[in-house]
PDB file of C-alpha atoms in Angstrom:
ATOM      1  CA  UNK A   8       0.000   0.000   0.000  1.00 44.00           C
ATOM      2  CA  UNK A   9       1.531   3.291  -1.142  1.00 46.00           C
ATOM      3  CA  UNK A  10       1.885   5.993   1.490  1.00 53.00           C
ATOM      4  CA  UNK A  11       1.221   9.405  -0.084  1.00 52.00           C
ATOM      5  CA  UNK A  12       3.321  11.123   2.615  1.00 66.00           C
ATOM      6  CA  UNK A  13       6.470   9.205   1.618  1.00 72.00           C
ATOM      7  CA  UNK A  14       8.683  10.537  -1.162  1.00 77.00           C
ATOM      8  CA  UNK A  15       8.893   8.588  -4.410  1.00 84.00           C
ATOM      9  CA  UNK A  16      12.416   7.178  -4.625  1.00 91.00           C
ATOM     10  CA  UNK A  17      13.699   5.389  -7.705  1.00 90.00           C
ATOM     11  CA  UNK A  18      14.459   1.660  -7.262  1.00 90.00           C
ATOM     12  CA  UNK A  19      17.771   0.776  -5.607  1.00 90.00           C
ATOM     13  CA  UNK A  20      18.645   4.431  -5.036  1.00 95.00           C
ATOM     14  CA  UNK A  21      20.563   3.800  -1.824  1.00 96.00           C
ATOM     15  CA  UNK A  22      21.638   7.443  -1.520  1.00 96.00           C
ATOM     16  CA  UNK A  23      18.045   8.694  -1.550  1.00 96.00           C
ATOM     17  CA  UNK A  24      16.879   6.082   0.944  1.00 97.00           C
ATOM     18  CA  UNK A  25      19.750   7.015   3.253  1.00 97.00           C
ATOM     19  CA  UNK A  26      18.823  10.707   2.872  1.00 97.00           C
ATOM     20  CA  UNK A  27      15.260   9.793   3.872  1.00 97.00           C
ATOM     21  CA  UNK A  28      16.566   7.927   6.927  1.00 97.00           C
ATOM     22  CA  UNK A  29      18.705  10.963   7.794  1.00 97.00           C
ATOM     23  CA  UNK A  30      15.693  13.285   7.482  1.00 97.00           C
ATOM     24  CA  UNK A  31      13.886  11.034   9.964  1.00 97.00           C
ATOM     25  CA  UNK A  32      16.839  11.201  12.383  1.00 97.00           C
ATOM     26  CA  UNK A  33      16.401  14.991  12.413  1.00 96.00           C
ATOM     27  CA  UNK A  34      12.930  14.477  13.942  1.00 96.00           C
ATOM     28  CA  UNK A  35      14.442  12.957  17.072  1.00 94.00           C
ATOM     29  CA  UNK A  36      14.997  15.366  19.957  1.00 91.00           C
ATOM     30  CA  UNK A  37      18.695  16.033  20.702  1.00 89.00           C
ATOM     31  CA  UNK A  38      19.670  14.482  24.041  1.00 87.00           C
ATOM     32  CA  UNK A  39      23.021  13.741  25.681  1.00 80.00           C
ATOM     33  CA  UNK A  40      21.992  10.142  26.379  1.00 78.00           C
ATOM     34  CA  UNK A  41      21.305   8.729  22.921  1.00 86.00           C
ATOM     35  CA  UNK A  42      22.083   8.958  19.215  1.00 89.00           C
ATOM     36  CA  UNK A  43      19.552  10.454  16.815  1.00 94.00           C
ATOM     37  CA  UNK A  44      19.033   7.714  14.199  1.00 96.00           C
ATOM     38  CA  UNK A  45      16.588   7.201  11.344  1.00 98.00           C
ATOM     39  CA  UNK A  46      15.458   3.926   9.759  1.00 98.00           C
ATOM     40  CA  UNK A  47      13.447   2.937   6.685  1.00 98.00           C
ATOM     41  CA  UNK A  48      12.005  -0.516   5.916  1.00 97.00           C
ATOM     42  CA  UNK A  49      11.715  -1.047   2.158  1.00 97.00           C
ATOM     43  CA  UNK A  50      10.355  -3.828  -0.032  1.00 96.00           C
ATOM     44  CA  UNK A  51      13.202  -3.814  -2.537  1.00 95.00           C
ATOM     45  CA  UNK A  52      11.186  -5.926  -4.979  1.00 94.00           C
ATOM     46  CA  UNK A  53       8.385  -3.391  -5.340  1.00 94.00           C
ATOM     47  CA  UNK A  54      10.325  -0.316  -4.151  1.00 95.00           C
ATOM     48  CA  UNK A  55       7.628   0.318  -1.528  1.00 95.00           C
ATOM     49  CA  UNK A  56       8.452   2.035   1.751  1.00 96.00           C
ATOM     50  CA  UNK A  57       6.897  -0.258   4.350  1.00 96.00           C
ATOM     51  CA  UNK A  58       7.640   1.677   7.519  1.00 97.00           C
ATOM     52  CA  UNK A  59       9.909   4.310   8.993  1.00 97.00           C
ATOM     53  CA  UNK A  60      11.216   5.108  12.431  1.00 98.00           C
ATOM     54  CA  UNK A  61      13.484   7.402  14.374  1.00 98.00           C
ATOM     55  CA  UNK A  62      14.993   7.473  17.843  1.00 95.00           C
ATOM     56  CA  UNK A  63      12.361   8.002  20.579  1.00 94.00           C
ATOM     57  CA  UNK A  64       9.525   8.266  18.066  1.00 96.00           C
ATOM     58  CA  UNK A  65       7.502   5.858  20.190  1.00 95.00           C
ATOM     59  CA  UNK A  66       7.209   5.937  23.998  1.00 92.00           C
ATOM     60  CA  UNK A  67      10.134   4.665  26.033  1.00 86.00           C
ATOM     61  CA  UNK A  68      13.799   4.470  25.170  1.00 86.00           C
ATOM     62  CA  UNK A  69      13.053   3.385  21.586  1.00 91.00           C
ATOM     63  CA  UNK A  70      15.570   3.089  18.771  1.00 93.00           C
ATOM     64  CA  UNK A  71      14.854   3.889  15.119  1.00 97.00           C
ATOM     65  CA  UNK A  72      14.918   0.277  13.891  1.00 97.00           C
ATOM     66  CA  UNK A  73      12.700  -0.750  16.798  1.00 96.00           C
ATOM     67  CA  UNK A  74      10.148   1.942  15.916  1.00 97.00           C
ATOM     68  CA  UNK A  75      10.055   0.981  12.228  1.00 98.00           C
ATOM     69  CA  UNK A  76       9.560  -2.715  13.006  1.00 97.00           C
ATOM     70  CA  UNK A  77       7.012  -2.074  15.736  1.00 96.00           C
ATOM     71  CA  UNK A  78       4.964   0.279  13.561  1.00 97.00           C
ATOM     72  CA  UNK A  79       4.970  -2.289  10.744  1.00 97.00           C
ATOM     73  CA  UNK A  80       3.914  -5.081  13.106  1.00 97.00           C
ATOM     74  CA  UNK A  81       1.081  -2.922  14.497  1.00 96.00           C
ATOM     75  CA  UNK A  82      -0.083  -1.999  10.987  1.00 97.00           C
ATOM     76  CA  UNK A  83      -0.236  -5.712  10.174  1.00 97.00           C
ATOM     77  CA  UNK A  84      -1.824  -6.798  13.479  1.00 97.00           C
ATOM     78  CA  UNK A  85       0.992  -9.101  14.583  1.00 96.00           C
ATOM     79  CA  UNK A  86       3.245  -9.127  17.624  1.00 95.00           C
ATOM     80  CA  UNK A  87       6.621  -7.515  16.988  1.00 91.00           C
ATOM     81  CA  UNK A  88       8.307 -10.899  17.533  1.00 91.00           C
ATOM     82  CA  UNK A  89       6.223 -12.271  14.625  1.00 94.00           C
ATOM     83  CA  UNK A  90       6.822  -9.393  12.199  1.00 95.00           C
ATOM     84  CA  UNK A  91       9.058 -11.619  10.059  1.00 94.00           C
ATOM     85  CA  UNK A  92       5.938 -13.571   9.103  1.00 94.00           C
ATOM     86  CA  UNK A  93       4.368 -10.546   7.411  1.00 95.00           C
ATOM     87  CA  UNK A  94       7.437  -8.834   5.924  1.00 96.00           C
ATOM     88  CA  UNK A  95       7.643  -9.174   2.139  1.00 95.00           C
ATOM     89  CA  UNK A  96      10.371 -11.484   0.805  1.00 92.00           C
ATOM     90  CA  UNK A  97      12.662  -8.690  -0.365  1.00 95.00           C
ATOM     91  CA  UNK A  98      12.501  -6.451   2.715  1.00 96.00           C
ATOM     92  CA  UNK A  99      15.651  -4.456   3.441  1.00 97.00           C
ATOM     93  CA  UNK A 100      16.451  -1.958   6.174  1.00 98.00           C
ATOM     94  CA  UNK A 101      18.174   1.406   5.794  1.00 98.00           C
ATOM     95  CA  UNK A 102      19.566   2.861   9.009  1.00 97.00           C
ATOM     96  CA  UNK A 103      21.765   5.893   9.515  1.00 96.00           C
ATOM     97  CA  UNK A 104      23.814   4.062  12.157  1.00 93.00           C
ATOM     98  CA  UNK A 105      24.956   0.485  12.638  1.00 92.00           C
ATOM     99  CA  UNK A 106      22.282  -1.413  14.602  1.00 94.00           C
ATOM    100  CA  UNK A 107      23.102  -1.795  18.289  1.00 89.00           C
ATOM    101  CA  UNK A 108      24.128  -5.129  19.737  1.00 86.00           C
ATOM    102  CA  UNK A 109      24.024  -3.983  23.359  1.00 83.00           C
ATOM    103  CA  UNK A 110      21.516  -1.777  25.168  1.00 78.00           C
ATOM    104  CA  UNK A 111      22.079  -0.168  28.517  1.00 70.00           C
ATOM    105  CA  UNK A 112      18.366   0.157  29.262  1.00 61.00           C
ATOM    106  CA  UNK A 113      17.551  -3.566  29.174  1.00 70.00           C
ATOM    107  CA  UNK A 114      15.593  -3.387  25.923  1.00 81.00           C
ATOM    108  CA  UNK A 115      15.992  -5.928  23.128  1.00 90.00           C
ATOM    109  CA  UNK A 116      18.848  -4.839  20.861  1.00 92.00           C
ATOM    110  CA  UNK A 117      18.223  -3.773  17.297  1.00 94.00           C
ATOM    111  CA  UNK A 118      20.406  -6.655  16.078  1.00 95.00           C
ATOM    112  CA  UNK A 119      18.182  -9.123  17.963  1.00 94.00           C
ATOM    113  CA  UNK A 120      15.074  -7.474  16.510  1.00 95.00           C
ATOM    114  CA  UNK A 121      16.444  -7.835  12.968  1.00 96.00           C
ATOM    115  CA  UNK A 122      17.493 -11.444  13.586  1.00 96.00           C
ATOM    116  CA  UNK A 123      14.004 -12.224  14.977  1.00 94.00           C
ATOM    117  CA  UNK A 124      12.633 -11.551  11.483  1.00 95.00           C
ATOM    118  CA  UNK A 125      14.759 -14.256   9.819  1.00 93.00           C
ATOM    119  CA  UNK A 126      12.672 -17.317  10.722  1.00 85.00           C
ATOM    120  CA  UNK A 127       9.687 -15.545   9.156  1.00 78.00           C
ATOM    121  CA  UNK A 128       7.623 -16.940   6.313  1.00 78.00           C
ATOM    122  CA  UNK A 129       9.545 -14.891   3.744  1.00 81.00           C
ATOM    123  CA  UNK A 130      12.935 -15.103   5.514  1.00 84.00           C
ATOM    124  CA  UNK A 131      12.861 -11.618   7.052  1.00 92.00           C
ATOM    125  CA  UNK A 132      15.400  -8.816   6.644  1.00 96.00           C
ATOM    126  CA  UNK A 133      18.403 -10.168   4.756  1.00 95.00           C
ATOM    127  CA  UNK A 134      20.122  -6.864   3.908  1.00 97.00           C
ATOM    128  CA  UNK A 135      20.841  -3.829   6.081  1.00 97.00           C
ATOM    129  CA  UNK A 136      22.146  -0.615   4.504  1.00 98.00           C
ATOM    130  CA  UNK A 137      24.177   1.387   7.036  1.00 96.00           C
ATOM    131  CA  UNK A 138      25.268   5.040   7.006  1.00 95.00           C
ATOM    132  CA  UNK A 139      27.985   4.908   9.726  1.00 90.00           C
ATOM    133  CA  UNK A 140      29.427   2.560  12.346  1.00 84.00           C
ATOM    134  CA  UNK A 141      28.231   3.278  15.875  1.00 73.00           C
ATOM    135  CA  UNK A 142      30.713   5.500  17.739  1.00 65.00           C
ATOM    136  CA  UNK A 143      32.043   4.201  21.079  1.00 59.00           C
ATOM    137  CA  UNK A 144      30.145   6.894  23.006  1.00 57.00           C
ATOM    138  CA  UNK A 145      27.764   4.587  24.896  1.00 55.00           C
ATOM    139  CA  UNK A 146      28.909   1.060  24.031  1.00 59.00           C
ATOM    140  CA  UNK A 147      32.557   0.416  23.169  1.00 59.00           C
ATOM    141  CA  UNK A 148      33.229  -1.602  20.014  1.00 66.00           C
ATOM    142  CA  UNK A 149      29.667  -2.248  18.865  1.00 71.00           C
ATOM    143  CA  UNK A 150      29.643  -5.601  17.087  1.00 84.00           C
ATOM    144  CA  UNK A 151      26.214  -5.155  15.502  1.00 86.00           C
ATOM    145  CA  UNK A 152      27.427  -5.562  11.953  1.00 90.00           C
ATOM    146  CA  UNK A 153      29.527  -8.621  12.862  1.00 91.00           C
ATOM    147  CA  UNK A 154      26.569 -10.318  14.567  1.00 93.00           C
ATOM    148  CA  UNK A 155      24.284  -9.640  11.628  1.00 95.00           C
ATOM    149  CA  UNK A 156      26.822 -10.940   9.114  1.00 94.00           C
ATOM    150  CA  UNK A 157      27.469 -14.050  11.223  1.00 94.00           C
ATOM    151  CA  UNK A 158      23.739 -14.799  10.934  1.00 94.00           C
ATOM    152  CA  UNK A 159      23.801 -14.363   7.141  1.00 94.00           C
ATOM    153  CA  UNK A 160      22.483 -10.794   6.969  1.00 96.00           C
ATOM    154  CA  UNK A 161      24.320  -8.718   4.376  1.00 96.00           C
ATOM    155  CA  UNK A 162      25.496  -5.314   5.647  1.00 96.00           C
ATOM    156  CA  UNK A 163      26.226  -2.638   3.044  1.00 97.00           C
ATOM    157  CA  UNK A 164      27.676   0.786   3.790  1.00 96.00           C
ATOM    158  CA  UNK A 165      26.121   3.693   1.927  1.00 96.00           C
ATOM    159  CA  UNK A 166      28.893   6.314   1.771  1.00 95.00           C
ATOM    160  CA  UNK A 167      28.567  10.044   1.368  1.00 94.00           C
ATOM    161  CA  UNK A 168      26.568  11.128   4.406  1.00 94.00           C
ATOM    162  CA  UNK A 169      28.937  10.282   7.257  1.00 92.00           C
ATOM    163  CA  UNK A 170      29.586  13.831   8.468  1.00 93.00           C
ATOM    164  CA  UNK A 171      25.926  14.856   8.487  1.00 94.00           C
ATOM    165  CA  UNK A 172      24.840  11.556  10.054  1.00 94.00           C
ATOM    166  CA  UNK A 173      27.359  11.923  12.890  1.00 87.00           C
ATOM    167  CA  UNK A 174      26.548  15.614  13.391  1.00 92.00           C
ATOM    168  CA  UNK A 175      22.836  14.767  13.581  1.00 93.00           C
ATOM    169  CA  UNK A 176      23.351  11.661  15.728  1.00 91.00           C
ATOM    170  CA  UNK A 177      25.407  13.494  18.341  1.00 88.00           C
ATOM    171  CA  UNK A 178      23.381  16.710  18.554  1.00 90.00           C
ATOM    172  CA  UNK A 179      22.758  17.369  22.219  1.00 82.00           C
ATOM    173  CA  UNK A 180      25.933  15.604  23.347  1.00 82.00           C
ATOM    174  CA  UNK A 181      28.567  17.508  25.336  1.00 74.00           C
ATOM    175  CA  UNK A 182      31.468  18.618  23.174  1.00 65.00           C
ATOM    176  CA  UNK A 183      35.030  18.367  24.454  1.00 44.00           C
TER     177      UNK A 183
END
């Protein structure tokens, strides 16, 4: 189902999808305790934007990937843990920052959320497009990409937005 509020992006235009994710990150309030991240779920086969999310979009200490997956699960009347059963076969995720593999607040990590989609009917999210690696600000040496790749998820860096992504992600942080 086409969302009239979403921009029309040409198929496989990774730069434009990353720009959309970055525009979502700008919606997140700057805080010293988190990164401002944006995420976009896309059916690469039909070029349809399935869902979007950004840091703290939903109540609680929510991450961008978490918001996108939760909103999609709610729109399809399934529990978030079962979202892999309703994701189209060619679903990919664009995220401005490497998905987290450790959370300080006790929430399920974004890596775990992505991996939960894999046993789904259509095999879940098999490709994640990433804008930047997660800085060591909150969790040293994030191994999100490594964990995803070990599970067979392809991680692809989309270059060209690193400076703006990091500037946006760290807005509200103390500068040295």
